[in-house]
Amino acid sequence: MSDVSRPTPAQARTAAVIPAAGRGVRLGPGAPKALRALGGTPMLIHAVRAMAASRAVSLVVVVAPPEDAAEVKSMLDAHALPERTDFLVVPGGASRQESVRLGLDALPPGYDIVLVHDAARPLVPVDTVDAVIETVREGAPAVVPALPLADTVKEVEPAATPGEAEPVVATPVRARLRAVQTPQGFDRATLVRAHEAVADDVTDDASMVERLGLTVVTVPGHEEAFKVTRPLDLVLAEAVLARRRLNDGF
C-alpha cells in the first residue's frame, strides 16, 4: 500500500536556511557582514526577501550571530516582508557548517525541500531560486546554481608566505569548471544525512552531499547573485540595486 502521507514532488513544501553568523572581516571593521547596509537596508533583509520572493518558500530560518539574535529578530519584525512567509531566528554556531546544522535542527516537520542561501548574496533573482526548487522537485537530491568561468584558472602550490611567487601545478580545462552560487537546494533527508556523516569543514553544503556518493546537479546561475565579500563588491551591489530601483521600482 502506498504511503499517502508523503507529499508528491509538486506538493513538497520548501524552507530556506540563511546562515548569517559570520563576521565578514574582509569587508572591514564594523557590524557583522549580514547586518551591513545595502541601499539603506541591511544586506540580510535583502537576502531574506530574495528567498521569500519565491512563492514556493513558506519558511525562512535565519541563523544569526548568538549575540545579535535579538537584534536580527527585531530587524525582521521592522521590515516589510511577505505575509505568506513565516520567519524564524536561531542562534548560530562557530562555523558556517555548524550554523546550517542548527538551522536544519530548527525546521519543523513538513518541509521536504531545503534551500541554503548565503546572506552575503543579497541580490539573487527569484527565477534562480525557483529553478533550484523545481529541479529538486523533479528528483535531484542536491542542486546548485552555477556560472561558467570567464577567467582561465591555474592550480598552484601555495606559498608558505603570502605574497611570494607560487609555482603553477596545472591548468584545468575551463569549459569543465563552474563558479557555484546559492541558494543550493536539497532533499531535506539527504541534507540531514550529509550533516550527520561529514565532520570535515567544507565550503558549501553540496560538497557534503558529494561525499555521500550522490550526484549534485547544476542549474544556470545569475551574474547578480555574486557574493558581497570585499568593499568593491559592496559598491557593485549598490550599483545593481540602484539600477533595479530605477528600472523596476524594486
PDB file of C-alpha atoms in Angstrom:
ATOM      1  CA  MET A   1       0.000   0.000   0.000  1.00  0.00           C
ATOM      2  CA  SER A   2       1.372   3.453  -0.886  1.00  0.00           C
ATOM      3  CA  ASP A   3       2.304   5.971   1.778  1.00  0.00           C
ATOM      4  CA  VAL A   4      -0.404   8.591   1.295  1.00  0.00           C
ATOM      5  CA  SER A   5       1.133  10.827   3.968  1.00  0.00           C
ATOM      6  CA  ARG A   6       4.210  11.566   1.863  1.00  0.00           C
ATOM      7  CA  PRO A   7       3.705  14.674  -0.327  1.00  0.00           C
ATOM      8  CA  THR A   8       4.096  14.423  -4.071  1.00  0.00           C
ATOM      9  CA  PRO A   9       7.022  16.400  -5.514  1.00  0.00           C
ATOM     10  CA  ALA A  10       4.684  19.180  -6.659  1.00  0.00           C
ATOM     11  CA  GLN A  11       3.270  19.472  -3.111  1.00  0.00           C
ATOM     12  CA  ALA A  12       6.601  19.403  -1.285  1.00  0.00           C
ATOM     13  CA  ARG A  13       6.989  22.428   0.969  1.00  0.00           C
ATOM     14  CA  THR A  14      10.187  24.450   0.846  1.00  0.00           C
ATOM     15  CA  ALA A  15      12.114  26.175   3.641  1.00  0.00           C
ATOM     16  CA  ALA A  16      15.208  28.343   3.295  1.00  0.00           C
ATOM     17  CA  VAL A  17      18.053  28.420   5.819  1.00  0.00           C
ATOM     18  CA  ILE A  18      20.225  31.543   5.770  1.00  0.00           C
ATOM     19  CA  PRO A  19      23.456  31.229   7.792  1.00  0.00           C
ATOM     20  CA  ALA A  20      24.264  34.805   8.805  1.00  0.00           C
ATOM     21  CA  ALA A  21      26.521  34.345  11.826  1.00  0.00           C
ATOM     22  CA  GLY A  22      29.822  35.250  10.115  1.00  0.00           C
ATOM     23  CA  ARG A  23      31.758  38.409  10.914  1.00  0.00           C
ATOM     24  CA  GLY A  24      32.851  39.181   7.333  1.00  0.00           C
ATOM     25  CA  VAL A  25      36.243  40.589   8.252  1.00  0.00           C
ATOM     26  CA  ARG A  26      37.247  41.189   4.614  1.00  0.00           C
ATOM     27  CA  LEU A  27      34.582  43.885   4.371  1.00  0.00           C
ATOM     28  CA  GLY A  28      36.450  45.811   7.050  1.00  0.00           C
ATOM     29  CA  PRO A  29      35.630  46.656  10.661  1.00  0.00           C
ATOM     30  CA  GLY A  30      32.060  47.208  11.748  1.00  0.00           C
ATOM     31  CA  ALA A  31      28.861  45.236  12.102  1.00  0.00           C
ATOM     32  CA  PRO A  32      28.624  41.579  11.045  1.00  0.00           C
ATOM     33  CA  LYS A  33      28.570  41.312   7.255  1.00  0.00           C
ATOM     34  CA  ALA A  34      24.910  40.325   7.041  1.00  0.00           C
ATOM     35  CA  LEU A  35      23.902  43.420   9.008  1.00  0.00           C
ATOM     36  CA  ARG A  36      25.790  45.886   6.778  1.00  0.00           C
ATOM     37  CA  ALA A  37      23.552  48.332   4.928  1.00  0.00           C
ATOM     38  CA  LEU A  38      22.907  47.965   1.202  1.00  0.00           C
ATOM     39  CA  GLY A  39      20.830  50.756  -0.289  1.00  0.00           C
ATOM     40  CA  GLY A  40      19.855  51.792   3.234  1.00  0.00           C
ATOM     41  CA  THR A  41      18.591  48.311   4.159  1.00  0.00           C
ATOM     42  CA  PRO A  42      20.579  45.556   5.924  1.00  0.00           C
ATOM     43  CA  MET A  43      22.040  43.028   3.494  1.00  0.00           C
ATOM     44  CA  LEU A  44      20.320  40.252   5.426  1.00  0.00           C
ATOM     45  CA  ILE A  45      16.898  41.748   4.749  1.00  0.00           C
ATOM     46  CA  HIS A  46      17.641  41.752   1.022  1.00  0.00           C
ATOM     47  CA  ALA A  47      18.672  38.086   1.239  1.00  0.00           C
ATOM     48  CA  VAL A  48      15.535  37.120   3.179  1.00  0.00           C
ATOM     49  CA  ARG A  49      13.347  38.981   0.680  1.00  0.00           C
ATOM     50  CA  ALA A  50      15.128  37.200  -2.176  1.00  0.00           C
ATOM     51  CA  MET A  51      14.118  33.832  -0.706  1.00  0.00           C
ATOM     52  CA  ALA A  52      10.601  34.965   0.199  1.00  0.00           C
ATOM     53  CA  ALA A  53      10.108  36.300  -3.338  1.00  0.00           C
ATOM     54  CA  SER A  54       9.599  32.684  -4.405  1.00  0.00           C
ATOM     55  CA  ARG A  55       6.030  31.598  -3.783  1.00  0.00           C
ATOM     56  CA  ALA A  56       7.354  28.093  -3.135  1.00  0.00           C
ATOM     57  CA  VAL A  57       9.237  29.236   0.007  1.00  0.00           C
ATOM     58  CA  SER A  58       6.940  29.265   3.028  1.00  0.00           C
ATOM     59  CA  LEU A  59       9.543  29.444   5.828  1.00  0.00           C
ATOM     60  CA  VAL A  60      12.860  31.280   6.163  1.00  0.00           C
ATOM     61  CA  VAL A  61      15.174  30.363   9.057  1.00  0.00           C
ATOM     62  CA  VAL A  62      17.841  32.974   9.770  1.00  0.00           C
ATOM     63  CA  VAL A  63      20.839  31.694  11.722  1.00  0.00           C
ATOM     64  CA  ALA A  64      22.173  34.801  13.448  1.00  0.00           C
ATOM     65  CA  PRO A  65      25.285  35.620  15.478  1.00  0.00           C
ATOM     66  CA  PRO A  66      24.338  34.478  19.013  1.00  0.00           C
ATOM     67  CA  GLU A  67      24.972  37.916  20.478  1.00  0.00           C
ATOM     68  CA  ASP A  68      22.873  39.580  17.756  1.00  0.00           C
ATOM     69  CA  ALA A  69      19.932  37.146  17.561  1.00  0.00           C
ATOM     70  CA  ALA A  70      17.534  39.503  19.349  1.00  0.00           C
ATOM     71  CA  GLU A  71      18.593  42.403  17.118  1.00  0.00           C
ATOM     72  CA  VAL A  72      18.068  40.298  13.993  1.00  0.00           C
ATOM     73  CA  LYS A  73      14.602  39.261  15.185  1.00  0.00           C
ATOM     74  CA  SER A  74      13.689  42.922  15.756  1.00  0.00           C
ATOM     75  CA  MET A  75      15.116  43.811  12.342  1.00  0.00           C
ATOM     76  CA  LEU A  76      12.951  41.221  10.592  1.00  0.00           C
ATOM     77  CA  ASP A  77       9.893  42.413  12.506  1.00  0.00           C
ATOM     78  CA  ALA A  78      10.601  46.025  11.470  1.00  0.00           C
ATOM     79  CA  HIS A  79      10.866  45.452   7.725  1.00  0.00           C
ATOM     80  CA  ALA A  80       8.037  44.733   5.324  1.00  0.00           C
ATOM     81  CA  LEU A  81       8.199  41.059   4.393  1.00  0.00           C
ATOM     82  CA  PRO A  82       5.636  38.878   2.565  1.00  0.00           C
ATOM     83  CA  GLU A  83       2.805  37.758   4.845  1.00  0.00           C
ATOM     84  CA  ARG A  84       2.698  34.334   3.163  1.00  0.00           C
ATOM     85  CA  THR A  85       6.180  33.513   4.505  1.00  0.00           C
ATOM     86  CA  ASP A  86       6.988  32.591   8.094  1.00  0.00           C
ATOM     87  CA  PHE A  87      10.291  33.601   9.687  1.00  0.00           C
ATOM     88  CA  LEU A  88      12.381  32.126  12.457  1.00  0.00           C
ATOM     89  CA  VAL A  89      15.647  33.338  14.024  1.00  0.00           C
ATOM     90  CA  VAL A  90      18.004  30.910  15.773  1.00  0.00           C
ATOM     91  CA  PRO A  91      21.496  31.474  17.242  1.00  0.00           C
ATOM     92  CA  GLY A  92      24.366  30.269  15.073  1.00  0.00           C
ATOM     93  CA  GLY A  93      27.499  28.284  15.757  1.00  0.00           C
ATOM     94  CA  ALA A  94      31.244  28.700  15.459  1.00  0.00           C
ATOM     95  CA  SER A  95      31.380  27.701  11.781  1.00  0.00           C
ATOM     96  CA  ARG A  96      29.121  28.007   8.751  1.00  0.00           C
ATOM     97  CA  GLN A  97      28.645  24.232   8.766  1.00  0.00           C
ATOM     98  CA  GLU A  98      27.506  24.250  12.391  1.00  0.00           C
ATOM     99  CA  SER A  99      25.190  27.187  11.735  1.00  0.00           C
ATOM    100  CA  VAL A 100      23.497  25.395   8.833  1.00  0.00           C
ATOM    101  CA  ARG A 101      23.053  22.317  11.026  1.00  0.00           C
ATOM    102  CA  LEU A 102      21.459  24.441  13.756  1.00  0.00           C
ATOM    103  CA  GLY A 103      19.127  25.925  11.149  1.00  0.00           C
ATOM    104  CA  LEU A 104      18.217  22.423   9.960  1.00  0.00           C
ATOM    105  CA  ASP A 105      17.564  21.324  13.542  1.00  0.00           C
ATOM    106  CA  ALA A 106      15.105  24.212  13.925  1.00  0.00           C
ATOM    107  CA  LEU A 107      12.991  23.217  10.914  1.00  0.00           C
ATOM    108  CA  PRO A 108       9.567  21.864  11.855  1.00  0.00           C
ATOM    109  CA  PRO A 109       8.211  18.720  10.168  1.00  0.00           C
ATOM    110  CA  GLY A 110       6.552  19.022   6.796  1.00  0.00           C
ATOM    111  CA  TYR A 111       9.327  20.714   4.842  1.00  0.00           C
ATOM    112  CA  ASP A 112      10.800  18.272   2.351  1.00  0.00           C
ATOM    113  CA  ILE A 113      12.940  20.724   0.336  1.00  0.00           C
ATOM    114  CA  VAL A 114      15.575  22.899   1.976  1.00  0.00           C
ATOM    115  CA  LEU A 115      17.436  25.816   0.432  1.00  0.00           C
ATOM    116  CA  VAL A 116      20.701  27.005   1.971  1.00  0.00           C
ATOM    117  CA  HIS A 117      21.462  30.586   0.992  1.00  0.00           C
ATOM    118  CA  ASP A 118      24.359  32.902   1.786  1.00  0.00           C
ATOM    119  CA  ALA A 119      23.263  36.122   3.476  1.00  0.00           C
ATOM    120  CA  ALA A 120      26.114  37.738   1.527  1.00  0.00           C
ATOM    121  CA  ARG A 121      24.302  37.058  -1.782  1.00  0.00           C
ATOM    122  CA  PRO A 122      21.523  39.626  -1.323  1.00  0.00           C
ATOM    123  CA  LEU A 123      20.535  40.135  -4.969  1.00  0.00           C
ATOM    124  CA  VAL A 124      19.870  36.633  -6.330  1.00  0.00           C
ATOM    125  CA  PRO A 125      16.878  36.827  -8.717  1.00  0.00           C
ATOM    126  CA  VAL A 126      13.722  34.867  -7.941  1.00  0.00           C
ATOM    127  CA  ASP A 127      13.989  32.965 -11.239  1.00  0.00           C
ATOM    128  CA  THR A 128      17.213  31.378  -9.970  1.00  0.00           C
ATOM    129  CA  VAL A 129      15.579  30.427  -6.668  1.00  0.00           C
ATOM    130  CA  ASP A 130      12.613  28.871  -8.472  1.00  0.00           C
ATOM    131  CA  ALA A 131      14.878  26.929 -10.872  1.00  0.00           C
ATOM    132  CA  VAL A 132      16.721  25.343  -7.939  1.00  0.00           C
ATOM    133  CA  ILE A 133      13.474  24.364  -6.198  1.00  0.00           C
ATOM    134  CA  GLU A 134      11.938  22.934  -9.363  1.00  0.00           C
ATOM    135  CA  THR A 135      14.985  20.771 -10.049  1.00  0.00           C
ATOM    136  CA  VAL A 136      14.840  19.292  -6.541  1.00  0.00           C
ATOM    137  CA  ARG A 137      11.124  18.648  -7.046  1.00  0.00           C
ATOM    138  CA  GLU A 138      11.994  16.757 -10.204  1.00  0.00           C
ATOM    139  CA  GLY A 139      14.088  14.321  -8.152  1.00  0.00           C
ATOM    140  CA  ALA A 140      17.607  15.734  -7.821  1.00  0.00           C
ATOM    141  CA  PRO A 141      18.956  15.249  -4.257  1.00  0.00           C
ATOM    142  CA  ALA A 142      21.127  18.376  -4.494  1.00  0.00           C
ATOM    143  CA  VAL A 143      21.092  21.354  -6.867  1.00  0.00           C
ATOM    144  CA  VAL A 144      23.435  24.337  -7.168  1.00  0.00           C
ATOM    145  CA  PRO A 145      23.205  27.418  -9.385  1.00  0.00           C
ATOM    146  CA  ALA A 146      26.469  27.880 -11.277  1.00  0.00           C
ATOM    147  CA  LEU A 147      28.117  30.078 -13.902  1.00  0.00           C
ATOM    148  CA  PRO A 148      30.848  29.308 -16.445  1.00  0.00           C
ATOM    149  CA  LEU A 149      34.173  30.950 -15.623  1.00  0.00           C
ATOM    150  CA  ALA A 150      35.359  33.941 -17.622  1.00  0.00           C
ATOM    151  CA  ASP A 151      38.960  33.623 -16.455  1.00  0.00           C
ATOM    152  CA  THR A 152      41.486  30.884 -17.014  1.00  0.00           C
ATOM    153  CA  VAL A 153      42.202  29.131 -13.707  1.00  0.00           C
ATOM    154  CA  LYS A 154      45.597  27.903 -12.519  1.00  0.00           C
ATOM    155  CA  GLU A 155      46.216  25.319  -9.822  1.00  0.00           C
ATOM    156  CA  VAL A 156      49.283  26.359  -7.822  1.00  0.00           C
ATOM    157  CA  GLU A 157      51.449  25.187  -4.970  1.00  0.00           C
ATOM    158  CA  PRO A 158      50.515  27.712  -2.263  1.00  0.00           C
ATOM    159  CA  ALA A 159      53.363  29.878  -0.996  1.00  0.00           C
ATOM    160  CA  ALA A 160      54.470  29.465   2.596  1.00  0.00           C
ATOM    161  CA  THR A 161      54.428  33.249   2.964  1.00  0.00           C
ATOM    162  CA  PRO A 162      51.581  35.333   1.488  1.00  0.00           C
ATOM    163  CA  GLY A 163      52.745  37.458  -1.413  1.00  0.00           C
ATOM    164  CA  GLU A 164      55.550  35.156  -2.526  1.00  0.00           C
ATOM    165  CA  ALA A 165      55.659  33.661  -6.039  1.00  0.00           C
ATOM    166  CA  GLU A 166      53.687  30.418  -6.414  1.00  0.00           C
ATOM    167  CA  PRO A 167      54.585  27.722  -8.964  1.00  0.00           C
ATOM    168  CA  VAL A 168      51.781  26.603 -11.296  1.00  0.00           C
ATOM    169  CA  VAL A 169      50.929  22.917 -10.959  1.00  0.00           C
ATOM    170  CA  ALA A 170      48.201  22.568 -13.603  1.00  0.00           C
ATOM    171  CA  THR A 171      45.713  24.449 -15.785  1.00  0.00           C
ATOM    172  CA  PRO A 172      42.248  22.862 -15.508  1.00  0.00           C
ATOM    173  CA  VAL A 173      40.055  22.810 -18.611  1.00  0.00           C
ATOM    174  CA  ARG A 174      37.934  25.933 -18.189  1.00  0.00           C
ATOM    175  CA  ALA A 175      34.947  24.504 -20.076  1.00  0.00           C
ATOM    176  CA  ARG A 176      34.501  21.917 -17.302  1.00  0.00           C
ATOM    177  CA  LEU A 177      34.611  24.448 -14.450  1.00  0.00           C
ATOM    178  CA  ARG A 178      31.765  26.395 -12.863  1.00  0.00           C
ATOM    179  CA  ALA A 179      31.572  29.087 -10.201  1.00  0.00           C
ATOM    180  CA  VAL A 180      28.936  27.936  -7.717  1.00  0.00           C
ATOM    181  CA  GLN A 181      26.397  30.253  -6.105  1.00  0.00           C
ATOM    182  CA  THR A 182      23.460  29.955  -3.723  1.00  0.00           C
ATOM    183  CA  PRO A 183      20.724  29.128  -2.909  1.00  0.00           C
ATOM    184  CA  GLN A 184      21.696  25.492  -3.012  1.00  0.00           C
ATOM    185  CA  GLY A 185      18.678  23.203  -2.867  1.00  0.00           C
ATOM    186  CA  PHE A 186      18.355  19.785  -1.257  1.00  0.00           C
ATOM    187  CA  ASP A 187      16.038  16.973  -0.469  1.00  0.00           C
ATOM    188  CA  ARG A 188      15.788  17.509   3.284  1.00  0.00           C
ATOM    189  CA  ALA A 189      16.558  13.931   4.287  1.00  0.00           C
ATOM    190  CA  THR A 190      19.658  13.955   2.090  1.00  0.00           C
ATOM    191  CA  LEU A 191      20.991  17.177   3.594  1.00  0.00           C
ATOM    192  CA  VAL A 192      20.365  15.977   7.146  1.00  0.00           C
ATOM    193  CA  ARG A 193      22.200  12.735   6.372  1.00  0.00           C
ATOM    194  CA  ALA A 194      25.122  14.676   4.881  1.00  0.00           C
ATOM    195  CA  HIS A 195      25.459  16.793   8.022  1.00  0.00           C
ATOM    196  CA  GLU A 196      25.397  13.677  10.167  1.00  0.00           C
ATOM    197  CA  ALA A 197      28.017  11.891   8.060  1.00  0.00           C
ATOM    198  CA  VAL A 198      30.517  14.620   7.171  1.00  0.00           C
ATOM    199  CA  ALA A 199      32.549  16.114  10.006  1.00  0.00           C
ATOM    200  CA  ASP A 200      35.215  17.871   7.919  1.00  0.00           C
ATOM    201  CA  ASP A 201      34.943  21.620   7.433  1.00  0.00           C
ATOM    202  CA  VAL A 202      33.610  22.292   3.936  1.00  0.00           C
ATOM    203  CA  THR A 203      32.930  25.442   1.933  1.00  0.00           C
ATOM    204  CA  ASP A 204      29.432  24.519   0.775  1.00  0.00           C
ATOM    205  CA  ASP A 205      26.704  22.031   1.593  1.00  0.00           C
ATOM    206  CA  ALA A 206      26.714  20.436  -1.850  1.00  0.00           C
ATOM    207  CA  SER A 207      30.240  19.183  -1.160  1.00  0.00           C
ATOM    208  CA  MET A 208      28.860  17.238   1.791  1.00  0.00           C
ATOM    209  CA  VAL A 209      26.282  15.542  -0.412  1.00  0.00           C
ATOM    210  CA  GLU A 210      29.044  14.672  -2.898  1.00  0.00           C
ATOM    211  CA  ARG A 211      30.852  12.889  -0.036  1.00  0.00           C
ATOM    212  CA  LEU A 212      27.800  10.615   0.271  1.00  0.00           C
ATOM    213  CA  GLY A 213      28.398   9.486  -3.308  1.00  0.00           C
ATOM    214  CA  LEU A 214      25.258  11.200  -4.613  1.00  0.00           C
ATOM    215  CA  THR A 215      25.045  13.298  -7.763  1.00  0.00           C
ATOM    216  CA  VAL A 216      24.857  17.071  -7.427  1.00  0.00           C
ATOM    217  CA  VAL A 217      23.483  18.872 -10.484  1.00  0.00           C
ATOM    218  CA  THR A 218      23.754  22.497 -11.577  1.00  0.00           C
ATOM    219  CA  VAL A 219      21.239  24.946 -12.972  1.00  0.00           C
ATOM    220  CA  PRO A 220      22.164  28.282 -14.579  1.00  0.00           C
ATOM    221  CA  GLY A 221      23.214  30.869 -12.031  1.00  0.00           C
ATOM    222  CA  HIS A 222      22.954  34.635 -12.438  1.00  0.00           C
ATOM    223  CA  GLU A 223      25.606  37.339 -12.575  1.00  0.00           C
ATOM    224  CA  GLU A 224      23.717  39.380  -9.963  1.00  0.00           C
ATOM    225  CA  ALA A 225      23.880  36.544  -7.429  1.00  0.00           C
ATOM    226  CA  PHE A 226      27.505  37.392  -6.629  1.00  0.00           C
ATOM    227  CA  LYS A 227      28.828  37.250  -3.081  1.00  0.00           C
ATOM    228  CA  VAL A 228      29.491  40.519  -1.257  1.00  0.00           C
ATOM    229  CA  THR A 229      32.829  39.795   0.361  1.00  0.00           C
ATOM    230  CA  ARG A 230      35.073  42.839  -0.184  1.00  0.00           C
ATOM    231  CA  PRO A 231      34.420  46.600  -0.231  1.00  0.00           C
ATOM    232  CA  LEU A 232      34.388  46.637  -4.054  1.00  0.00           C
ATOM    233  CA  ASP A 233      31.616  44.014  -4.051  1.00  0.00           C
ATOM    234  CA  LEU A 234      29.527  46.333  -1.900  1.00  0.00           C
ATOM    235  CA  VAL A 235      29.999  49.142  -4.440  1.00  0.00           C
ATOM    236  CA  LEU A 236      28.862  46.806  -7.235  1.00  0.00           C
ATOM    237  CA  ALA A 237      25.860  45.641  -5.210  1.00  0.00           C
ATOM    238  CA  GLU A 238      24.819  49.257  -4.607  1.00  0.00           C
ATOM    239  CA  ALA A 239      25.014  49.883  -8.361  1.00  0.00           C
ATOM    240  CA  VAL A 240      22.894  46.807  -9.170  1.00  0.00           C
ATOM    241  CA  LEU A 241      20.310  47.789  -6.561  1.00  0.00           C
ATOM    242  CA  ALA A 242      20.170  51.379  -7.867  1.00  0.00           C
ATOM    243  CA  ARG A 243      19.607  50.098 -11.420  1.00  0.00           C
ATOM    244  CA  ARG A 244      16.827  47.773 -10.246  1.00  0.00           C
ATOM    245  CA  ARG A 245      15.082  50.596  -8.436  1.00  0.00           C
ATOM    246  CA  LEU A 246      15.358  52.824 -11.492  1.00  0.00           C
ATOM    247  CA  ASN A 247      14.159  50.204 -13.986  1.00  0.00           C
ATOM    248  CA  ASP A 248      11.732  48.124 -11.976  1.00  0.00           C
ATOM    249  CA  GLY A 249      10.728  50.194  -8.989  1.00  0.00           C
ATOM    250  CA  PHE A 250      12.411  47.481  -6.832  1.00  0.00           C
TER     251      PHE A 250
END
